[in-house]
Amino acid sequence: MKQFLGRVLYFLRSMRVQVLIVFLMMGLVPLYLFSIIITNAYESRLVSQRVDELQSYGTMISNLVVSSGYLSITTARRSGRRLHRLQRSIRDALFWSIRIFGSFTTHMS
């Protein structure tokens, strides 16, 4: 066992193994660093492009809403009038249904 460990240590101390380890480190460490740098740069660019795209979509939608006059004052007035008419018709329908139902129940008893 002692001889085996001695041979392994002798092999690891040899110039060939040391040169191989140095060349591997010279190739793998920069590869790892550049892959991290490039990946982060790509992700940040992708996110910024997506943000720009969503902002342009929002701008287009807001321009369409503004140009259609959907939220303008006149539209709000029209919507208010429609809502008022709807409230009045519901109130009248409730009033007449209560009167009819009330008179129906008084005739039934």
PDB file of C-alpha atoms in Angstrom:
ATOM      1  CA  MET A   1       0.000   0.000   0.000  1.00  0.00           C
ATOM      2  CA  LYS A   2       2.827   2.338   0.894  1.00  0.00           C
ATOM      3  CA  GLN A   3       4.516   1.617  -2.422  1.00  0.00           C
ATOM      4  CA  PHE A   4       1.262   2.318  -4.289  1.00  0.00           C
ATOM      5  CA  LEU A   5       0.855   5.735  -2.618  1.00  0.00           C
ATOM      6  CA  GLY A   6       4.499   6.504  -3.323  1.00  0.00           C
ATOM      7  CA  ARG A   7       4.037   5.744  -7.023  1.00  0.00           C
ATOM      8  CA  VAL A   8       0.857   7.834  -7.222  1.00  0.00           C
ATOM      9  CA  LEU A   9       2.549  10.811  -5.558  1.00  0.00           C
ATOM     10  CA  TYR A  10       5.576  10.401  -7.820  1.00  0.00           C
ATOM     11  CA  PHE A  11       3.237  10.310 -10.858  1.00  0.00           C
ATOM     12  CA  LEU A  12       1.356  13.443  -9.692  1.00  0.00           C
ATOM     13  CA  ARG A  13       4.636  15.300  -9.179  1.00  0.00           C
ATOM     14  CA  SER A  14       5.812  14.510 -12.659  1.00  0.00           C
ATOM     15  CA  MET A  15       6.137  17.333 -15.155  1.00  0.00           C
ATOM     16  CA  ARG A  16       3.617  15.789 -17.576  1.00  0.00           C
ATOM     17  CA  VAL A  17       0.776  15.811 -15.048  1.00  0.00           C
ATOM     18  CA  GLN A  18       1.594  19.326 -13.891  1.00  0.00           C
ATOM     19  CA  VAL A  19       1.677  20.634 -17.461  1.00  0.00           C
ATOM     20  CA  LEU A  20      -1.616  18.870 -18.214  1.00  0.00           C
ATOM     21  CA  ILE A  21      -3.264  20.431 -15.148  1.00  0.00           C
ATOM     22  CA  VAL A  22      -1.926  23.889 -16.050  1.00  0.00           C
ATOM     23  CA  PHE A  23      -3.211  23.616 -19.631  1.00  0.00           C
ATOM     24  CA  LEU A  24      -6.594  22.405 -18.427  1.00  0.00           C
ATOM     25  CA  MET A  25      -6.824  25.333 -16.015  1.00  0.00           C
ATOM     26  CA  MET A  26      -5.736  27.764 -18.722  1.00  0.00           C
ATOM     27  CA  GLY A  27      -8.557  26.501 -20.926  1.00  0.00           C
ATOM     28  CA  LEU A  28     -11.364  25.788 -18.477  1.00  0.00           C
ATOM     29  CA  VAL A  29     -11.191  28.807 -16.174  1.00  0.00           C
ATOM     30  CA  PRO A  30     -11.528  31.416 -18.959  1.00  0.00           C
ATOM     31  CA  LEU A  31     -14.198  29.279 -20.613  1.00  0.00           C
ATOM     32  CA  TYR A  32     -16.184  29.221 -17.383  1.00  0.00           C
ATOM     33  CA  LEU A  33     -15.754  32.957 -16.779  1.00  0.00           C
ATOM     34  CA  PHE A  34     -16.677  33.946 -20.331  1.00  0.00           C
ATOM     35  CA  SER A  35     -19.711  31.671 -20.312  1.00  0.00           C
ATOM     36  CA  ILE A  36     -20.959  33.367 -17.138  1.00  0.00           C
ATOM     37  CA  ILE A  37     -20.282  36.849 -18.530  1.00  0.00           C
ATOM     38  CA  ILE A  38     -21.883  36.134 -21.901  1.00  0.00           C
ATOM     39  CA  THR A  39     -24.906  34.434 -20.332  1.00  0.00           C
ATOM     40  CA  ASN A  40     -25.526  37.378 -17.994  1.00  0.00           C
ATOM     41  CA  ALA A  41     -25.124  39.880 -20.821  1.00  0.00           C
ATOM     42  CA  TYR A  42     -27.502  37.894 -23.036  1.00  0.00           C
ATOM     43  CA  GLU A  43     -30.112  37.626 -20.286  1.00  0.00           C
ATOM     44  CA  SER A  44     -29.959  41.341 -19.503  1.00  0.00           C
ATOM     45  CA  ARG A  45     -30.241  42.199 -23.195  1.00  0.00           C
ATOM     46  CA  LEU A  46     -33.177  39.807 -23.567  1.00  0.00           C
ATOM     47  CA  VAL A  47     -34.951  41.338 -20.575  1.00  0.00           C
ATOM     48  CA  SER A  48     -34.397  44.883 -21.830  1.00  0.00           C
ATOM     49  CA  GLN A  49     -35.717  43.950 -25.281  1.00  0.00           C
ATOM     50  CA  ARG A  50     -38.798  42.375 -23.716  1.00  0.00           C
ATOM     51  CA  VAL A  51     -39.387  45.472 -21.575  1.00  0.00           C
ATOM     52  CA  ASP A  52     -39.108  47.685 -24.661  1.00  0.00           C
ATOM     53  CA  GLU A  53     -41.525  45.432 -26.534  1.00  0.00           C
ATOM     54  CA  LEU A  54     -44.080  45.537 -23.726  1.00  0.00           C
ATOM     55  CA  GLN A  55     -43.738  49.316 -23.451  1.00  0.00           C
ATOM     56  CA  SER A  56     -44.402  49.685 -27.165  1.00  0.00           C
ATOM     57  CA  TYR A  57     -47.471  47.431 -26.854  1.00  0.00           C
ATOM     58  CA  GLY A  58     -48.712  49.565 -23.970  1.00  0.00           C
ATOM     59  CA  THR A  59     -48.144  52.726 -25.982  1.00  0.00           C
ATOM     60  CA  MET A  60     -50.048  51.313 -28.952  1.00  0.00           C
ATOM     61  CA  ILE A  61     -52.967  50.241 -26.765  1.00  0.00           C
ATOM     62  CA  SER A  62     -53.103  53.596 -24.981  1.00  0.00           C
ATOM     63  CA  ASN A  63     -53.028  55.425 -28.323  1.00  0.00           C
ATOM     64  CA  LEU A  64     -55.904  53.281 -29.567  1.00  0.00           C
ATOM     65  CA  VAL A  65     -57.914  53.937 -26.406  1.00  0.00           C
ATOM     66  CA  VAL A  66     -57.259  57.677 -26.554  1.00  0.00           C
ATOM     67  CA  SER A  67     -58.042  57.927 -30.276  1.00  0.00           C
ATOM     68  CA  SER A  68     -61.289  56.002 -29.858  1.00  0.00           C
ATOM     69  CA  GLY A  69     -62.429  58.415 -27.158  1.00  0.00           C
ATOM     70  CA  TYR A  70     -63.310  55.571 -24.835  1.00  0.00           C
ATOM     71  CA  LEU A  71     -62.368  57.403 -21.668  1.00  0.00           C
ATOM     72  CA  SER A  72     -63.105  60.948 -22.789  1.00  0.00           C
ATOM     73  CA  ILE A  73     -65.460  63.272 -20.933  1.00  0.00           C
ATOM     74  CA  THR A  74     -68.196  63.032 -23.566  1.00  0.00           C
ATOM     75  CA  THR A  75     -68.051  59.256 -23.397  1.00  0.00           C
ATOM     76  CA  ALA A  76     -68.211  59.425 -19.629  1.00  0.00           C
ATOM     77  CA  ARG A  77     -71.242  61.713 -19.879  1.00  0.00           C
ATOM     78  CA  ARG A  78     -72.902  59.331 -22.323  1.00  0.00           C
ATOM     79  CA  SER A  79     -72.092  56.412 -20.070  1.00  0.00           C
ATOM     80  CA  GLY A  80     -73.435  58.363 -17.107  1.00  0.00           C
ATOM     81  CA  ARG A  81     -76.688  59.068 -18.957  1.00  0.00           C
ATOM     82  CA  ARG A  82     -76.990  55.421 -19.939  1.00  0.00           C
ATOM     83  CA  LEU A  83     -76.319  54.359 -16.391  1.00  0.00           C
ATOM     84  CA  HIS A  84     -78.894  56.835 -15.106  1.00  0.00           C
ATOM     85  CA  ARG A  85     -81.502  55.504 -17.574  1.00  0.00           C
ATOM     86  CA  LEU A  86     -80.681  51.948 -16.560  1.00  0.00           C
ATOM     87  CA  GLN A  87     -81.023  52.815 -12.884  1.00  0.00           C
ATOM     88  CA  ARG A  88     -84.323  54.542 -13.533  1.00  0.00           C
ATOM     89  CA  SER A  89     -85.695  51.604 -15.532  1.00  0.00           C
ATOM     90  CA  ILE A  90     -84.612  49.124 -12.842  1.00  0.00           C
ATOM     91  CA  ARG A  91     -86.167  51.327 -10.160  1.00  0.00           C
ATOM     92  CA  ASP A  92     -89.413  51.563 -12.159  1.00  0.00           C
ATOM     93  CA  ALA A  93     -89.445  47.821 -12.789  1.00  0.00           C
ATOM     94  CA  LEU A  94     -88.966  47.152  -9.088  1.00  0.00           C
ATOM     95  CA  PHE A  95     -91.642  49.682  -8.195  1.00  0.00           C
ATOM     96  CA  TRP A  96     -94.206  48.121 -10.544  1.00  0.00           C
ATOM     97  CA  SER A  97     -93.306  44.570  -9.595  1.00  0.00           C
ATOM     98  CA  ILE A  98     -93.768  45.434  -5.921  1.00  0.00           C
ATOM     99  CA  ARG A  99     -97.095  47.114  -6.646  1.00  0.00           C
ATOM    100  CA  ILE A 100     -98.292  44.208  -8.778  1.00  0.00           C
ATOM    101  CA  PHE A 101     -96.988  41.578  -6.407  1.00  0.00           C
ATOM    102  CA  GLY A 102     -98.325  43.514  -3.414  1.00  0.00           C
ATOM    103  CA  SER A 103    -101.781  43.866  -4.961  1.00  0.00           C
ATOM    104  CA  PHE A 104    -101.675  40.221  -6.007  1.00  0.00           C
ATOM    105  CA  THR A 105    -100.982  39.090  -2.460  1.00  0.00           C
ATOM    106  CA  THR A 106    -103.734  41.318  -1.038  1.00  0.00           C
ATOM    107  CA  HIS A 107    -106.259  39.802  -3.475  1.00  0.00           C
ATOM    108  CA  MET A 108    -105.104  36.283  -2.648  1.00  0.00           C
ATOM    109  CA  SER A 109    -105.721  36.630   1.094  1.00  0.00           C
TER     110      SER A 109
END
